[in-house]
PDB file of C-alpha atoms and ligand atoms in Angstrom:
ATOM      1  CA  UNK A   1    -114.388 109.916 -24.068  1.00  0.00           C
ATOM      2  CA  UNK A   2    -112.763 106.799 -24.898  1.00  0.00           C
ATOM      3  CA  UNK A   3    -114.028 103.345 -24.988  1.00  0.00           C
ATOM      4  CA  UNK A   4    -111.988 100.394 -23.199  1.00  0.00           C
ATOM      5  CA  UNK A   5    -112.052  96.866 -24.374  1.00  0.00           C
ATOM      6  CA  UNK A   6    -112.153  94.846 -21.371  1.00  0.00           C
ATOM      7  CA  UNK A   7    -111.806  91.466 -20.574  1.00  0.00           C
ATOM      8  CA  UNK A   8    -115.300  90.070 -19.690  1.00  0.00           C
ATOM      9  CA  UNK A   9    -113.922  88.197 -16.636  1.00  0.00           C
ATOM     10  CA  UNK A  10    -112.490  91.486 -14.630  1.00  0.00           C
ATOM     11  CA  UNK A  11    -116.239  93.162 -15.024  1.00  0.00           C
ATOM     12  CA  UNK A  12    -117.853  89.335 -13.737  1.00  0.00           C
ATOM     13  CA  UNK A  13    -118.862  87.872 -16.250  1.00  0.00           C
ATOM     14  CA  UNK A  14    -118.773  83.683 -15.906  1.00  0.00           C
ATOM     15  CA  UNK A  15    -116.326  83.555 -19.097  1.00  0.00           C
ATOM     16  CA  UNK A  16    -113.195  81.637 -17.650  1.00  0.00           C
ATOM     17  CA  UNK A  17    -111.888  78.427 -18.560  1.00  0.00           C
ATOM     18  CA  UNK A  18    -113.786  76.990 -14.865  1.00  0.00           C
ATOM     19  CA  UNK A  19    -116.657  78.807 -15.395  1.00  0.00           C
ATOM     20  CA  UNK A  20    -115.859  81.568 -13.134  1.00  0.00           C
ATOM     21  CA  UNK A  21    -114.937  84.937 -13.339  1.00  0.00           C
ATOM     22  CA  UNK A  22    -112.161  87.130 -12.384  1.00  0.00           C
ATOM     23  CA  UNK A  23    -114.397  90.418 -11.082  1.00  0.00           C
ATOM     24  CA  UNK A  24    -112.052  93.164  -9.667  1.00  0.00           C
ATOM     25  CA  UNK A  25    -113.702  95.913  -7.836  1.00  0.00           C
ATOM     26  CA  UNK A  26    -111.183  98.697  -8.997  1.00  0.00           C
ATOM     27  CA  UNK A  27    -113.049  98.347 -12.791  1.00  0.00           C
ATOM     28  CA  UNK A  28    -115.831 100.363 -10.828  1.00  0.00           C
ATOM     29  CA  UNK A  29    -113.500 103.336 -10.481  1.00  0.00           C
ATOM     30  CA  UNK A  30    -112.623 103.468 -13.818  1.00  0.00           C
ATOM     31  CA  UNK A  31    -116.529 105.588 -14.809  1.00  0.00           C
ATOM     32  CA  UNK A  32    -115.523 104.713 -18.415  1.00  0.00           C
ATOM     33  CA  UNK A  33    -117.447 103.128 -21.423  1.00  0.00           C
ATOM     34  CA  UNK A  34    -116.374  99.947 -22.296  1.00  0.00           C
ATOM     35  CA  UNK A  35    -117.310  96.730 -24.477  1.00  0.00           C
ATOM     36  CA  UNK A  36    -116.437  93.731 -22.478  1.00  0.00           C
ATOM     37  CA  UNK A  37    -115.646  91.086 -24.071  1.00  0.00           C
ATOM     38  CA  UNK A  38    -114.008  87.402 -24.324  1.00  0.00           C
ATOM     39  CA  UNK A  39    -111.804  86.544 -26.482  1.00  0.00           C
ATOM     40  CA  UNK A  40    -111.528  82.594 -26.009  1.00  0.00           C
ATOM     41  CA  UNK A  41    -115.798  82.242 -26.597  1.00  0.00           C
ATOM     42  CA  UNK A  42    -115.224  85.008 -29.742  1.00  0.00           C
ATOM     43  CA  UNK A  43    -112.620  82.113 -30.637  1.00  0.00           C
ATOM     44  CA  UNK A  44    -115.212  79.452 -30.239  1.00  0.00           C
ATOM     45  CA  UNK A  45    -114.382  77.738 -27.072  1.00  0.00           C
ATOM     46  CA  UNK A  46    -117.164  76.857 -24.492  1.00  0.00           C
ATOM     47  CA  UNK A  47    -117.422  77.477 -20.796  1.00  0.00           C
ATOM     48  CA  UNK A  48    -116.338  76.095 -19.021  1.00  0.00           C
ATOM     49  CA  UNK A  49    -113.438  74.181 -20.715  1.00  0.00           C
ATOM     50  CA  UNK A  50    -109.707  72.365 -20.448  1.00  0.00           C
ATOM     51  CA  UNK A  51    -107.010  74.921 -19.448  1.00  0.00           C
ATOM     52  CA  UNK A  52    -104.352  75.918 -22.058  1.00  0.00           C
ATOM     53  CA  UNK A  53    -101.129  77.489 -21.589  1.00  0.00           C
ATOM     54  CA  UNK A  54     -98.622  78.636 -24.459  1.00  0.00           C
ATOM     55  CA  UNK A  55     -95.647  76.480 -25.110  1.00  0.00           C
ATOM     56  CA  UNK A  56     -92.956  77.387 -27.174  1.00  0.00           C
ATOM     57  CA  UNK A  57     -93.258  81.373 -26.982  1.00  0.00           C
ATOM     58  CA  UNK A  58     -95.397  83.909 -25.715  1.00  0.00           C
ATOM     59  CA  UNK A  59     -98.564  85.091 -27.888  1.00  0.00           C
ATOM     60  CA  UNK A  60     -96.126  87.459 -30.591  1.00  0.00           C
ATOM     61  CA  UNK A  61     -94.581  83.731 -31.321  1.00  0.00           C
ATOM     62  CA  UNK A  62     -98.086  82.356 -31.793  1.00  0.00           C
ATOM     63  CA  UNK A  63     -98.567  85.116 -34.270  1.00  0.00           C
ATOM     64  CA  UNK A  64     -95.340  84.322 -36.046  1.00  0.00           C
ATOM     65  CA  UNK A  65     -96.327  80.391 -36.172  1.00  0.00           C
ATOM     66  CA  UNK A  66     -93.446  79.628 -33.440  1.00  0.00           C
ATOM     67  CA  UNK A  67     -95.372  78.846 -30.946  1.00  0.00           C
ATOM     68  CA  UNK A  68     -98.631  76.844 -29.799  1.00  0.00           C
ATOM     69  CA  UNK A  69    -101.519  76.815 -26.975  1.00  0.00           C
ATOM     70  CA  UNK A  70    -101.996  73.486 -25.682  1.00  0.00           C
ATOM     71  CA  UNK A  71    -103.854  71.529 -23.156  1.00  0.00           C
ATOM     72  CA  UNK A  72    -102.339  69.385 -20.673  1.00  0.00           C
ATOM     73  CA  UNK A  73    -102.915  66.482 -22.696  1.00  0.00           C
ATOM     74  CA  UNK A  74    -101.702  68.078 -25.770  1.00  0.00           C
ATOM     75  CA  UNK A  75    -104.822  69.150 -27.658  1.00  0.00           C
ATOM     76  CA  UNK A  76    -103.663  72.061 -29.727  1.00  0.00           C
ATOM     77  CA  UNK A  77    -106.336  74.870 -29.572  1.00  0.00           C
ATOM     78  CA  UNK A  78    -103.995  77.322 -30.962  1.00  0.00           C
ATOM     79  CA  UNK A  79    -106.223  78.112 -34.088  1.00  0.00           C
ATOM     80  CA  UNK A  80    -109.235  78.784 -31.648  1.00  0.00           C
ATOM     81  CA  UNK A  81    -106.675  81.472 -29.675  1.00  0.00           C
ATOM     82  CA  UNK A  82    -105.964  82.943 -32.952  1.00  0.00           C
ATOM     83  CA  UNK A  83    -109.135  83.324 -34.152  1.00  0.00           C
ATOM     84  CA  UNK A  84    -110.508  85.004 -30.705  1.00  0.00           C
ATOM     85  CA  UNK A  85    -107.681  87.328 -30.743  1.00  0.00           C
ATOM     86  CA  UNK A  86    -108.702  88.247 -34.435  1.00  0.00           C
ATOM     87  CA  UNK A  87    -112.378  88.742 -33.555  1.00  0.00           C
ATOM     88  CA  UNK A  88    -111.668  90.980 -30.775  1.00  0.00           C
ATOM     89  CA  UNK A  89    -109.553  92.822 -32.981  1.00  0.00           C
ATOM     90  CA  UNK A  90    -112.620  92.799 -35.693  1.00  0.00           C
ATOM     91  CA  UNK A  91    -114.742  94.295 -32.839  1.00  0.00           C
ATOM     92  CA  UNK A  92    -112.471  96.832 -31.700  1.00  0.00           C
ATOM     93  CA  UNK A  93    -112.321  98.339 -35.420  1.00  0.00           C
ATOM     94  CA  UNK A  94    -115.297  98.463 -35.417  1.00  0.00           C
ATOM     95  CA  UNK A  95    -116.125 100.478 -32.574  1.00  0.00           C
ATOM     96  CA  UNK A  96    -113.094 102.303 -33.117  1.00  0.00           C
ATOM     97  CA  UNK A  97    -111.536 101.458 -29.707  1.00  0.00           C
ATOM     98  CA  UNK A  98    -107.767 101.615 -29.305  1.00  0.00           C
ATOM     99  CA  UNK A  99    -107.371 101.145 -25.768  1.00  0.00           C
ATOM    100  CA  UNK A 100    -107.924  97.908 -24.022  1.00  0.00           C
ATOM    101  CA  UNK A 101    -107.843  96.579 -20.278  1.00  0.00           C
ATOM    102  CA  UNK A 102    -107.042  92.952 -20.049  1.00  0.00           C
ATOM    103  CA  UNK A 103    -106.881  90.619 -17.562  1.00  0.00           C
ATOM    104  CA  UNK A 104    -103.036  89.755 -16.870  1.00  0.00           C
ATOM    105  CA  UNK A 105    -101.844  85.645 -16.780  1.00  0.00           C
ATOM    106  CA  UNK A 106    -104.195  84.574 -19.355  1.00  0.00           C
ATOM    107  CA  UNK A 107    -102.871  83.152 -22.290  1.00  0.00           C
ATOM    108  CA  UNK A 108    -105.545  85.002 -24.361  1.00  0.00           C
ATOM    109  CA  UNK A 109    -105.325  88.197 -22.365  1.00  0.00           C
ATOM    110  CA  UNK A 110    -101.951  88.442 -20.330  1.00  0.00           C
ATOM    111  CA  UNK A 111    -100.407  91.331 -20.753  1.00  0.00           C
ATOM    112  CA  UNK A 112     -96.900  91.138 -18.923  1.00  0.00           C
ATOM    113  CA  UNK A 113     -96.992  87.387 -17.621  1.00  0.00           C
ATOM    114  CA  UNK A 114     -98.140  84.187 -19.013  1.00  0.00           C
ATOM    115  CA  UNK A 115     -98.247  80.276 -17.733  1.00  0.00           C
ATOM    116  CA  UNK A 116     -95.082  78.694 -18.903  1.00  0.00           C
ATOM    117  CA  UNK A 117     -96.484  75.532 -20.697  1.00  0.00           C
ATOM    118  CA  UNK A 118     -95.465  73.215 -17.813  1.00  0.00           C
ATOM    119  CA  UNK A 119     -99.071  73.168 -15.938  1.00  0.00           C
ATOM    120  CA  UNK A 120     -97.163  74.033 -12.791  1.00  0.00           C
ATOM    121  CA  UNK A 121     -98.008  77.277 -11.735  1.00  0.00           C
ATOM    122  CA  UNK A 122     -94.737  78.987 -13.494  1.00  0.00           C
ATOM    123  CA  UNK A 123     -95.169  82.073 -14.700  1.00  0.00           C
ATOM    124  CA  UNK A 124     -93.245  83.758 -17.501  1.00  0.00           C
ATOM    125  CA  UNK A 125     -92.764  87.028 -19.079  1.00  0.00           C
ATOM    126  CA  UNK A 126     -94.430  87.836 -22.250  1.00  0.00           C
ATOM    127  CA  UNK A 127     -97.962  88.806 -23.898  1.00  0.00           C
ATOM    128  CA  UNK A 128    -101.073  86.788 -24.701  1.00  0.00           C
ATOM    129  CA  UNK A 129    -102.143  86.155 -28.106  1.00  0.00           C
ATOM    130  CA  UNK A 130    -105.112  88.190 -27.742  1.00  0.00           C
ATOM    131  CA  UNK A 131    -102.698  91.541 -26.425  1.00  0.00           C
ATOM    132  CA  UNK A 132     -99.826  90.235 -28.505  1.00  0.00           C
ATOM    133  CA  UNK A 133    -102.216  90.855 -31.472  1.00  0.00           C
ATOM    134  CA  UNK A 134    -103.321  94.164 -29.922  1.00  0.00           C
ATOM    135  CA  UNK A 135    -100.399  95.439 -29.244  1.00  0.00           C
ATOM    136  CA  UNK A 136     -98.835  95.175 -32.702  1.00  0.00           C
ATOM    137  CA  UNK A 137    -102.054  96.829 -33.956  1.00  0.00           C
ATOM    138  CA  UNK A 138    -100.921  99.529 -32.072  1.00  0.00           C
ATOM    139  CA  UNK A 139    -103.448  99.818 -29.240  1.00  0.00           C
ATOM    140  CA  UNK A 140    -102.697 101.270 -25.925  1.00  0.00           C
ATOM    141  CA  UNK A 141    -102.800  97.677 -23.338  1.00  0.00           C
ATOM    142  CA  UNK A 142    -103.262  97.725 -19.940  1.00  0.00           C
ATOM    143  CA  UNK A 143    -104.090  95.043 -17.427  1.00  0.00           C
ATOM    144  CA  UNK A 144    -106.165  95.254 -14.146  1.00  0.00           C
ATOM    145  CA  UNK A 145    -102.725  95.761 -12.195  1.00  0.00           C
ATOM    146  CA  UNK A 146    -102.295  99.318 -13.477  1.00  0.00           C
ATOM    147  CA  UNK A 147    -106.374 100.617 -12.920  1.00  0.00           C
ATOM    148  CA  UNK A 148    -105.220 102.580 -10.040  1.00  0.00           C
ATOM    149  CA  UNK A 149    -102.829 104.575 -12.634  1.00  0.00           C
ATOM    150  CA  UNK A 150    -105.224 104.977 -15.733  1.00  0.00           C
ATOM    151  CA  UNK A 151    -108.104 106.144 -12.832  1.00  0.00           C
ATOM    152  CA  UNK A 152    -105.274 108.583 -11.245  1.00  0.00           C
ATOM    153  CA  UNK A 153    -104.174 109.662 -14.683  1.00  0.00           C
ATOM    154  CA  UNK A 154    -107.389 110.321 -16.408  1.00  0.00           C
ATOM    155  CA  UNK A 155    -106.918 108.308 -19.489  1.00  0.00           C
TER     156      UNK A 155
HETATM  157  S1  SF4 G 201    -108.869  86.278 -19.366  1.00  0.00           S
HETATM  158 FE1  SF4 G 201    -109.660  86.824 -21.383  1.00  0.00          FE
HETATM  159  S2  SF4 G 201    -109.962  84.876 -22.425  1.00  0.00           S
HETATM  160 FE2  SF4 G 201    -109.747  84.426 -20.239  1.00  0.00          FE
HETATM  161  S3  SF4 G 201    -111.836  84.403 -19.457  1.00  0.00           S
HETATM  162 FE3  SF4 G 201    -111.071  86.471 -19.181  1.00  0.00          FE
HETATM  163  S4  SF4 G 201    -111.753  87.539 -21.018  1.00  0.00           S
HETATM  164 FE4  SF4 G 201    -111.903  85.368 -21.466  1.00  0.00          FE
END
């Protein structure tokens, strides 16, 4: 059977930027193994600490240098993004996981929809860096919004 990566939030753990979690009850359906982890502390950040969002691009721009993650007052913690998404994807090799659950709207872990760098609530299409960087490692991504598939589907 095949291990999951999942964000460390969705199984309860106090990881997010508040110092809360983000525990969703369908991860108990999934009867899979998984390593959870988080990849803004792998990228050195504490908890809790300032909010970020990506401006200029979504996390496959961060990758390419064309974008940035900022804080609301403009502290760039882009290298700190970077360097979680590259530990995760350290980890994964290691444990030879392809397949990862992440938690969707993060700008680490959004799969499908990220903040729009305002601060305003605005959503926008587009990865994370941390699923940007898995995805072009060619790893199967899913977020907690398609559990009820992957548990229907077997996979
Ligand atoms: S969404 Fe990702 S980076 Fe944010 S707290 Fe959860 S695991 Fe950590």
């Amino acid at each position: 059977m095949q291990v999951y990566l999942i964000s460390a939030c969705l199984l309860g753990v106090r990881c997010k930027y508040n110092g809360g979690h983000n525990y969703h009850p369908g991860i108990k359906k999934l009867n899979v193994p998984f390593c959870p982890l988080c990849p803004e502390q792998l990228g050195g950040l504490p908890t809790p600490r300032t909010a970020a969002e990506l401006k200029g691009g979504d996390g496959f721009a961060l990758l390419a240098g064309e974008a940035r993650v900022l804080c609301k007052d403009g502290h760039d913690l882009s290298d700190s993004f970077k360097k979680g998404a590259e530990q995760t994807l350290y980890i994964a090799k290691l444990l030879g996981i392809k397949k990862a659950i992440l938690k969707e709207g993060s700008p680490s872990c959004g799969l499908k929809t990220i903040k729009d760098g305002s601060f305003q609530g605005i959503s926008r299409a587009g990865p994370g860096v941390t699923a940007a960087l898995l995805l072009k490692e060619g790893f199967e991504v899913y977020s907690e919004k398609d559990l009820e598939y992957i548990v229907k589907n077997r996979f």
